[in-house]
Amino acid sequence: MASTAAVPFWRSAGMTYITYSNICANLVRNCLKEPYKSEAISREKVHFSVTKWADGKPQKPTIRSDSPED
Amino acid sequence: MAMAALRREGRRFAPLVSSPNPINAIRSTLAPAEEQVGLGVRSISTQVVRNRMKSVRNIQKITKAMKMVAASKLRAIQVRAENSRGLWQPFTALLGDTPSVNVKKNVIVTISSDKGLCGGINSTSVKISRALHKINSGPDTECKYVILGEKGKAQLIRDSKKDIELILTELQKNFLNYTQVSVLADVILKNVEFDALRIVFNKFQSVVSFLPTTATVLSPEIVERESEAGGKIGDLDSYEIEGGETKSEVLQNLAEFQFSCVMFNAVLENACSEQGARMSAMDSSSRNAGDMLDRLTLTYNRTRQASITTELIEIISGASALEG
């Protein structure tokens, strides 16, 4: 099976389908006019904190956030 | 009231008055304030009971307010959770949900809340996760945890430290939306190797009933393996596939998207269950506080009446002693 031949550009760039669809959705949201645009942008906010663990020990947590830290 | 002030003064001077009698002094320091009826101590103080009643009343008000807040949040999020159920149903129809699949690398995604005071839902989730872990860890399989939420983290850290892969917290700072959950799903996909993902969450049936559920998402290689083996997934070939040259590529996209949709639904349902559980927990808490308040009021009245009776008896016996 020619599995590497037909890989789409975004997958070879390291993105998953989820990232790809999120970027597309962001583009669509930016096409809206006000006031719907600000409502839609508010639906896109991301904030969480990730801690990776290795061998039973937590490493430094990183915060993944679109909003400024206050 | 002057009587109350006198009573309090009496209590303060009591040890000095009764000091020639050491046994009495010991008894008066050992006995709690409302039962102090030693010699010359004219003070059955209702102060302690009154303080308790005040604090219990405050707690009742707070828990009632928390219940209202949880009820309003529940209303907002319930609609979204029920609407999001439509996201993963086509996936289950297409790819099936097979919890009994036999794979090498299992990852258990436990969804819990960040805040407490929500009843037993986090404990049930953790219990189910541990049971799944036990079922799935055999000689050649491994099983790891990904934890969402502080409460699950606190419980699972205690005994499963070496099996934890990722912990994600602070999810509910903004309103829950699909973008956030999909970014979460992306982080999990990129950092964790898996053959099957088992997502454990509390499904929201109604305001008082939450079912702990497991949703299974398979990685694309395993889906291919299962489709070779036949069964529900084997019908994939009969579908016309557009946008993708090879079946494995389409399966990979589908599997990632399925994970993201299932996670979205799971997070919303868990948030709903959290608010519902908090509502019922706070409701029973205010009811308990009310019961406690009733009991304390009875004790308070009894103590008050006993002290008044004691006063009266002293006065009357003093008066009759004077006359007679």
Tab-separated table of C-alpha atoms in Angstrom:
chain	number	residue	atom	x	y	z
A	1	MET	CA	0.000	0.000	0.000
A	2	ALA	CA	1.436	3.365	-0.949
A	3	SER	CA	1.033	4.812	2.502
A	4	THR	CA	3.538	7.658	2.311
A	5	ALA	CA	2.707	8.855	-1.171
A	6	ALA	CA	-0.661	10.405	-0.527
A	7	VAL	CA	-0.052	12.052	2.827
A	8	PRO	CA	-1.676	15.482	2.853
A	9	PHE	CA	0.556	18.479	3.453
A	10	TRP	CA	-0.606	19.095	6.962
A	11	ARG	CA	0.076	15.611	8.141
A	12	SER	CA	3.593	15.703	6.811
A	13	ALA	CA	4.039	19.010	8.622
A	14	GLY	CA	3.306	17.260	11.912
A	15	MET	CA	-0.261	18.366	12.497
A	16	THR	CA	-3.049	16.058	13.445
A	17	TYR	CA	-6.466	16.205	11.886
A	18	ILE	CA	-7.705	17.967	14.988
A	19	THR	CA	-5.219	20.822	14.619
A	20	TYR	CA	-6.061	21.062	10.938
A	21	SER	CA	-9.783	21.326	11.542
A	22	ASN	CA	-9.239	23.864	14.323
A	23	ILE	CA	-7.256	26.097	12.013
A	24	CYS	CA	-9.949	25.814	9.353
A	25	ALA	CA	-12.613	26.655	11.917
A	26	ASN	CA	-10.599	29.658	13.023
A	27	LEU	CA	-10.438	30.891	9.449
A	28	VAL	CA	-14.187	30.518	9.081
A	29	ARG	CA	-14.799	32.371	12.334
A	30	ASN	CA	-12.628	35.227	11.180
A	31	CYS	CA	-14.803	35.613	8.112
A	32	LEU	CA	-17.801	36.617	10.171
A	33	LYS	CA	-18.894	40.201	10.583
A	34	GLU	CA	-19.411	41.983	13.865
A	35	PRO	CA	-21.192	41.353	16.250
A	36	TYR	CA	-21.204	37.637	15.485
A	37	LYS	CA	-17.470	37.674	15.137
A	38	SER	CA	-16.747	38.587	18.748
A	39	GLU	CA	-19.237	35.992	19.946
A	40	ALA	CA	-17.546	33.364	17.841
A	41	ILE	CA	-14.070	34.392	18.968
A	42	SER	CA	-15.149	34.027	22.567
A	43	ARG	CA	-16.053	30.431	21.781
A	44	GLU	CA	-12.469	29.747	20.869
A	45	LYS	CA	-10.670	30.535	24.060
A	46	VAL	CA	-8.365	27.864	25.382
A	47	HIS	CA	-6.861	27.610	28.823
A	48	PHE	CA	-5.494	24.642	30.667
A	49	SER	CA	-2.357	23.488	32.378
A	50	VAL	CA	-0.445	20.362	31.416
A	51	THR	CA	1.893	18.419	33.641
A	52	LYS	CA	3.866	15.605	32.135
A	53	TRP	CA	4.936	12.775	34.391
A	54	ALA	CA	7.913	10.542	33.994
A	55	ASP	CA	8.695	7.602	36.266
A	56	GLY	CA	6.270	8.700	38.912
A	57	LYS	CA	7.628	12.235	39.144
A	58	PRO	CA	5.891	15.301	37.853
A	59	GLN	CA	7.775	17.686	35.662
A	60	LYS	CA	7.225	21.361	35.390
A	61	PRO	CA	3.635	22.208	34.450
A	62	THR	CA	3.111	24.298	31.344
A	63	ILE	CA	0.129	26.503	30.871
A	64	ARG	CA	-1.458	26.557	27.470
A	65	SER	CA	-3.555	29.642	27.264
A	66	ASP	CA	-4.908	32.210	24.867
A	67	SER	CA	-5.833	34.695	27.544
A	68	PRO	CA	-3.178	36.850	29.186
A	69	GLU	CA	-2.105	35.740	32.614
A	70	ASP	CA	-3.400	38.016	35.346
B	1	MET	CA	-29.722	41.513	79.742
B	2	ALA	CA	-28.512	42.258	83.192
B	3	MET	CA	-29.147	38.722	84.351
B	4	ALA	CA	-26.983	37.359	81.566
B	5	ALA	CA	-24.189	39.770	82.440
B	6	LEU	CA	-24.405	38.815	86.105
B	7	ARG	CA	-24.347	35.205	85.142
B	8	ARG	CA	-21.194	35.716	83.087
B	9	GLU	CA	-19.562	37.611	85.970
B	10	GLY	CA	-20.525	34.797	88.271
B	11	ARG	CA	-18.738	32.333	86.047
B	12	ARG	CA	-15.555	34.350	86.012
B	13	PHE	CA	-15.380	34.626	89.789
B	14	ALA	CA	-16.480	31.060	90.382
B	15	PRO	CA	-12.997	29.499	90.657
B	16	LEU	CA	-11.985	32.133	93.263
B	17	VAL	CA	-15.153	31.624	95.282
B	18	SER	CA	-14.912	27.876	95.368
B	19	SER	CA	-11.121	27.610	95.671
B	20	PRO	CA	-11.114	26.475	99.329
B	21	ASN	CA	-12.798	23.386	97.972
B	22	PRO	CA	-10.331	21.987	95.451
B	23	ILE	CA	-12.572	19.167	94.271
B	24	ASN	CA	-15.208	21.609	93.199
B	25	ALA	CA	-12.680	23.704	91.285
B	26	ILE	CA	-11.490	20.680	89.358
B	27	ARG	CA	-15.033	19.687	88.588
B	28	SER	CA	-15.891	23.135	87.363
B	29	THR	CA	-12.904	23.263	85.014
B	30	LEU	CA	-13.523	19.788	83.684
B	31	ALA	CA	-17.252	20.058	83.085
B	32	PRO	CA	-18.406	21.917	79.975
B	33	ALA	CA	-19.821	25.345	80.534
B	34	GLU	CA	-23.481	24.533	80.167
B	35	GLU	CA	-23.399	21.890	82.873
B	36	GLN	CA	-21.585	23.905	85.491
B	37	VAL	CA	-23.773	23.766	88.580
B	38	GLY	CA	-21.173	23.690	91.328
B	39	LEU	CA	-21.479	25.456	94.638
B	40	GLY	CA	-21.965	29.179	94.389
B	41	VAL	CA	-21.642	29.076	90.639
B	42	ARG	CA	-24.786	30.610	89.358
B	43	SER	CA	-24.111	30.361	85.686
B	44	ILE	CA	-25.488	27.908	83.255
B	45	SER	CA	-24.091	29.676	80.282
B	46	THR	CA	-25.954	29.488	77.051
B	47	GLN	CA	-23.111	31.264	75.273
B	48	VAL	CA	-21.563	28.140	73.815
B	49	VAL	CA	-24.827	26.839	72.429
B	50	ARG	CA	-25.635	30.227	71.010
B	51	ASN	CA	-22.284	30.383	69.199
B	52	ARG	CA	-22.837	26.985	67.689
B	53	MET	CA	-26.277	27.951	66.531
B	54	LYS	CA	-24.932	31.062	64.856
B	55	SER	CA	-22.245	29.166	62.984
B	56	VAL	CA	-24.621	26.407	61.916
B	57	ARG	CA	-27.050	29.013	60.644
B	58	ASN	CA	-24.286	30.641	58.595
B	59	ILE	CA	-23.294	27.314	57.127
B	60	GLN	CA	-26.884	26.664	56.171
B	61	LYS	CA	-27.091	29.977	54.337
B	62	ILE	CA	-23.846	29.334	52.479
B	63	THR	CA	-24.823	25.858	51.357
B	64	LYS	CA	-28.205	27.097	50.204
B	65	ALA	CA	-26.479	29.756	48.106
B	66	MET	CA	-24.085	27.198	46.641
B	67	LYS	CA	-27.016	25.037	45.691
B	68	MET	CA	-28.639	27.922	43.821
B	69	VAL	CA	-25.420	28.679	41.982
B	70	ALA	CA	-24.970	25.045	41.004
B	71	ALA	CA	-28.562	24.864	39.802
B	72	SER	CA	-28.126	27.845	37.528
B	73	LYS	CA	-24.833	26.548	36.126
B	74	LEU	CA	-26.427	23.170	35.544
B	75	ARG	CA	-29.235	24.699	33.513
B	76	ALA	CA	-26.748	26.436	31.261
B	77	ILE	CA	-24.564	23.436	30.636
B	78	GLN	CA	-27.198	20.730	30.402
B	79	VAL	CA	-28.479	21.935	27.047
B	80	ARG	CA	-24.994	21.881	25.578
B	81	ALA	CA	-24.242	18.429	26.914
B	82	GLU	CA	-27.377	16.959	25.431
B	83	ASN	CA	-26.684	18.604	22.104
B	84	SER	CA	-23.148	17.306	22.045
B	85	ARG	CA	-24.353	13.732	22.238
B	86	GLY	CA	-25.115	13.944	18.561
B	87	LEU	CA	-21.418	14.415	17.805
B	88	TRP	CA	-20.219	10.965	18.608
B	89	GLN	CA	-23.259	8.909	17.807
B	90	PRO	CA	-22.405	8.604	14.096
B	91	PHE	CA	-18.951	7.452	15.070
B	92	THR	CA	-20.286	4.722	17.244
B	93	ALA	CA	-22.619	3.688	14.477
B	94	LEU	CA	-19.715	3.538	12.062
B	95	LEU	CA	-16.800	2.308	14.072
B	96	GLY	CA	-18.437	0.688	17.050
B	97	ASP	CA	-17.610	1.072	20.689
B	98	THR	CA	-15.820	-2.065	21.764
B	99	PRO	CA	-14.712	-2.047	25.360
B	100	SER	CA	-13.733	-5.670	25.153
B	101	VAL	CA	-11.012	-5.138	22.587
B	102	ASN	CA	-7.730	-6.801	23.350
B	103	VAL	CA	-4.809	-4.478	22.903
B	104	LYS	CA	-1.308	-4.028	24.159
B	105	LYS	CA	-1.236	-0.414	25.187
B	106	ASN	CA	-4.192	0.938	27.059
B	107	VAL	CA	-4.505	4.485	28.209
B	108	ILE	CA	-7.201	5.380	30.697
B	109	VAL	CA	-8.398	8.970	30.541
B	110	THR	CA	-10.060	9.868	33.821
B	111	ILE	CA	-12.207	12.953	33.821
B	112	SER	CA	-12.795	14.571	37.192
B	113	SER	CA	-13.595	17.993	38.540
B	114	ASP	CA	-11.241	20.690	39.738
B	115	LYS	CA	-13.397	21.854	42.607
B	116	GLY	CA	-14.697	19.788	45.466
B	117	LEU	CA	-17.942	19.602	47.437
B	118	CYS	CA	-19.590	17.676	44.650
B	119	GLY	CA	-20.590	14.444	46.274
B	120	GLY	CA	-19.150	11.110	45.250
B	121	ILE	CA	-18.731	11.433	41.495
B	122	ASN	CA	-14.964	11.792	41.532
B	123	SER	CA	-14.569	8.757	43.751
B	124	THR	CA	-16.696	6.641	41.445
B	125	SER	CA	-14.687	7.732	38.425
B	126	VAL	CA	-11.445	6.875	40.141
B	127	LYS	CA	-12.812	3.538	41.302
B	128	ILE	CA	-13.809	2.605	37.765
B	129	SER	CA	-10.434	3.725	36.434
B	130	ARG	CA	-8.629	1.558	38.932
B	131	ALA	CA	-10.837	-1.406	38.070
B	132	LEU	CA	-10.140	-0.905	34.363
B	133	HIS	CA	-6.464	-0.708	35.105
B	134	LYS	CA	-6.609	-3.972	36.953
B	135	ILE	CA	-8.536	-5.691	34.203
B	136	ASN	CA	-6.247	-4.457	31.506
B	137	SER	CA	-2.823	-4.928	32.969
B	138	GLY	CA	-1.662	-8.389	32.204
B	139	PRO	CA	1.760	-9.841	31.485
B	140	ASP	CA	2.169	-8.270	28.067
B	141	THR	CA	-0.114	-5.296	28.217
B	142	GLU	CA	0.497	-1.974	29.825
B	143	CYS	CA	-1.911	0.551	31.132
B	144	LYS	CA	-1.353	4.236	31.767
B	145	TYR	CA	-3.405	7.095	33.160
B	146	VAL	CA	-4.153	10.514	31.792
B	147	ILE	CA	-5.936	12.601	34.378
B	148	LEU	CA	-8.108	15.648	33.850
B	149	GLY	CA	-8.967	17.616	36.956
B	150	GLU	CA	-7.480	18.179	40.382
B	151	LYS	CA	-9.686	15.810	42.325
B	152	GLY	CA	-8.819	12.793	40.254
B	153	LYS	CA	-5.163	13.750	40.478
B	154	ALA	CA	-5.297	13.876	44.263
B	155	GLN	CA	-6.799	10.421	44.496
B	156	LEU	CA	-4.740	8.665	41.862
B	157	ILE	CA	-1.411	10.111	42.963
B	158	ARG	CA	-1.628	8.157	46.170
B	159	ASP	CA	-1.187	4.709	44.759
B	160	SER	CA	-0.669	4.854	41.007
B	161	LYS	CA	2.188	7.309	40.743
B	162	LYS	CA	4.260	5.344	38.318
B	163	ASP	CA	1.425	4.774	35.878
B	164	ILE	CA	0.531	8.393	35.326
B	165	GLU	CA	1.419	9.838	31.982
B	166	LEU	CA	-0.165	13.297	31.833
B	167	ILE	CA	-2.184	15.527	34.102
B	168	LEU	CA	-4.342	18.342	32.779
B	169	THR	CA	-5.956	20.855	35.109
B	170	GLU	CA	-7.588	24.281	35.167
B	171	LEU	CA	-9.991	23.343	32.449
B	172	GLN	CA	-12.973	25.381	33.505
B	173	LYS	CA	-11.443	28.802	33.627
B	174	ASN	CA	-13.225	29.792	30.439
B	175	PHE	CA	-16.522	28.507	29.292
B	176	LEU	CA	-16.128	24.967	27.992
B	177	ASN	CA	-15.895	24.949	24.231
B	178	TYR	CA	-14.973	22.524	21.526
B	179	THR	CA	-11.719	24.266	20.669
B	180	GLN	CA	-10.382	23.814	24.176
B	181	VAL	CA	-11.287	20.165	24.349
B	182	SER	CA	-9.896	19.482	20.924
B	183	VAL	CA	-6.590	21.102	21.864
B	184	LEU	CA	-6.573	18.873	24.953
B	185	ALA	CA	-7.227	15.851	22.780
B	186	ASP	CA	-4.408	16.936	20.533
B	187	VAL	CA	-2.002	17.188	23.454
B	188	ILE	CA	-2.962	13.714	24.575
B	189	LEU	CA	-2.570	12.287	21.077
B	190	LYS	CA	0.842	13.833	20.626
B	191	ASN	CA	2.262	12.847	23.988
B	192	VAL	CA	0.869	9.442	24.675
B	193	GLU	CA	1.286	6.248	22.743
B	194	PHE	CA	-1.801	4.166	22.767
B	195	ASP	CA	-3.623	1.368	21.102
B	196	ALA	CA	-6.889	1.995	22.844
B	197	LEU	CA	-8.083	4.939	24.844
B	198	ARG	CA	-10.652	4.378	27.519
B	199	ILE	CA	-12.362	7.533	28.673
B	200	VAL	CA	-14.007	7.334	32.091
B	201	PHE	CA	-16.575	9.968	32.968
B	202	ASN	CA	-19.950	10.423	34.639
B	203	LYS	CA	-22.798	10.493	32.211
B	204	PHE	CA	-25.603	12.805	33.112
B	205	GLN	CA	-28.914	10.966	33.241
B	206	SER	CA	-30.892	13.367	35.374
B	207	VAL	CA	-30.342	15.819	38.189
B	208	VAL	CA	-30.059	13.053	40.735
B	209	SER	CA	-28.573	10.198	38.760
B	210	PHE	CA	-25.112	10.061	37.212
B	211	LEU	CA	-23.887	6.916	35.526
B	212	PRO	CA	-20.163	6.276	35.425
B	213	THR	CA	-19.429	5.351	31.816
B	214	THR	CA	-16.500	4.246	29.722
B	215	ALA	CA	-16.072	5.193	26.110
B	216	THR	CA	-13.451	3.395	24.051
B	217	VAL	CA	-11.597	4.959	21.168
B	218	LEU	CA	-9.212	2.831	19.176
B	219	SER	CA	-6.126	3.929	17.390
B	220	PRO	CA	-6.263	3.667	13.606
B	221	GLU	CA	-4.010	0.632	13.397
B	222	ILE	CA	-6.218	-1.299	15.736
B	223	VAL	CA	-9.287	-0.224	13.791
B	224	GLU	CA	-7.713	-1.659	10.706
B	225	ARG	CA	-6.913	-4.850	12.493
B	226	GLU	CA	-10.445	-5.162	13.731
B	227	SER	CA	-11.864	-4.420	10.333
B	228	GLU	CA	-9.817	-7.237	8.862
B	229	ALA	CA	-11.275	-9.492	11.485
B	230	GLY	CA	-14.786	-8.647	10.409
B	231	GLY	CA	-17.653	-7.668	12.574
B	232	LYS	CA	-19.133	-4.211	12.682
B	233	ILE	CA	-16.026	-2.409	11.577
B	234	GLY	CA	-15.572	-4.825	8.716
B	235	ASP	CA	-18.354	-3.062	6.845
B	236	LEU	CA	-16.122	-0.036	6.326
B	237	ASP	CA	-15.189	-1.177	2.873
B	238	SER	CA	-18.751	-0.935	1.735
B	239	TYR	CA	-18.708	2.835	2.312
B	240	GLU	CA	-17.695	5.218	-0.411
B	241	ILE	CA	-14.798	7.275	0.885
B	242	GLU	CA	-14.123	10.745	-0.332
B	243	GLY	CA	-11.129	12.909	0.361
B	244	GLY	CA	-8.295	10.555	1.051
B	245	GLU	CA	-6.469	8.117	-1.060
B	246	THR	CA	-5.948	5.245	1.243
B	247	LYS	CA	-8.133	3.661	3.824
B	248	SER	CA	-5.506	3.976	6.517
B	249	GLU	CA	-5.289	7.716	6.073
B	250	VAL	CA	-9.028	8.133	6.291
B	251	LEU	CA	-9.092	5.911	9.336
B	252	GLN	CA	-6.444	7.986	10.991
B	253	ASN	CA	-8.368	11.200	10.471
B	254	LEU	CA	-11.550	9.561	11.617
B	255	ALA	CA	-9.954	8.141	14.733
B	256	GLU	CA	-8.523	11.500	15.766
B	257	PHE	CA	-11.761	13.287	15.148
B	258	GLN	CA	-13.677	10.587	16.985
B	259	PHE	CA	-11.415	11.007	19.989
B	260	SER	CA	-11.945	14.736	19.980
B	261	CYS	CA	-15.740	14.454	19.744
B	262	VAL	CA	-15.978	11.789	22.406
B	263	MET	CA	-13.790	13.870	24.707
B	264	PHE	CA	-15.954	16.917	24.152
B	265	ASN	CA	-19.078	15.044	25.071
B	266	ALA	CA	-17.390	13.390	28.033
B	267	VAL	CA	-16.104	16.666	29.453
B	268	LEU	CA	-19.495	18.338	29.107
B	269	GLU	CA	-21.361	15.421	30.647
B	270	ASN	CA	-18.932	15.298	33.526
B	271	ALA	CA	-19.337	19.014	34.136
B	272	CYS	CA	-23.126	18.545	34.163
B	273	SER	CA	-22.842	15.682	36.599
B	274	GLU	CA	-20.541	17.745	38.776
B	275	GLN	CA	-23.041	20.572	39.057
B	276	GLY	CA	-25.906	18.169	39.669
B	277	ALA	CA	-23.987	16.309	42.342
B	278	ARG	CA	-22.982	19.580	43.972
B	279	MET	CA	-26.618	20.641	44.009
B	280	SER	CA	-27.767	17.518	45.774
B	281	ALA	CA	-24.785	17.536	48.147
B	282	MET	CA	-25.439	21.128	49.160
B	283	ASP	CA	-29.138	20.410	49.474
B	284	SER	CA	-28.598	17.541	51.887
B	285	SER	CA	-26.016	19.638	53.702
B	286	SER	CA	-28.479	22.481	54.312
B	287	ARG	CA	-31.087	19.987	55.413
B	288	ASN	CA	-28.633	18.494	57.905
B	289	ALA	CA	-27.757	21.966	59.107
B	290	GLY	CA	-31.456	22.641	59.633
B	291	ASP	CA	-31.825	19.469	61.687
B	292	MET	CA	-28.789	20.351	63.736
B	293	LEU	CA	-30.204	23.807	64.311
B	294	ASP	CA	-33.482	22.332	65.596
B	295	ARG	CA	-31.671	20.090	68.012
B	296	LEU	CA	-29.474	22.928	69.218
B	297	THR	CA	-32.502	25.164	69.702
B	298	LEU	CA	-34.087	22.551	71.930
B	299	THR	CA	-30.910	22.248	73.988
B	300	TYR	CA	-30.658	26.016	74.205
B	301	ASN	CA	-34.223	26.382	75.439
B	302	ARG	CA	-33.803	23.611	77.965
B	303	THR	CA	-30.619	25.188	79.304
B	304	ARG	CA	-32.186	28.606	79.469
B	305	GLN	CA	-35.263	27.362	81.306
B	306	ALA	CA	-33.145	25.343	83.711
B	307	SER	CA	-31.072	28.384	84.602
B	308	ILE	CA	-34.168	30.504	85.111
B	309	THR	CA	-35.651	27.822	87.332
B	310	THR	CA	-32.449	27.701	89.350
B	311	GLU	CA	-32.530	31.451	89.824
B	312	LEU	CA	-36.125	31.343	90.931
B	313	ILE	CA	-35.465	28.560	93.394
B	314	GLU	CA	-32.573	30.454	94.908
B	315	ILE	CA	-34.532	33.641	95.207
B	316	ILE	CA	-37.582	31.964	96.672
B	317	SER	CA	-35.635	29.860	99.132
B	318	GLY	CA	-33.643	32.921	100.115
B	319	ALA	CA	-36.841	34.871	100.648
B	320	SER	CA	-38.505	32.115	102.647
B	321	ALA	CA	-35.333	31.742	104.727
B	322	LEU	CA	-35.546	35.434	105.562
B	323	GLU	CA	-39.173	35.203	106.586
B	324	GLY	CA	-38.968	32.008	108.487
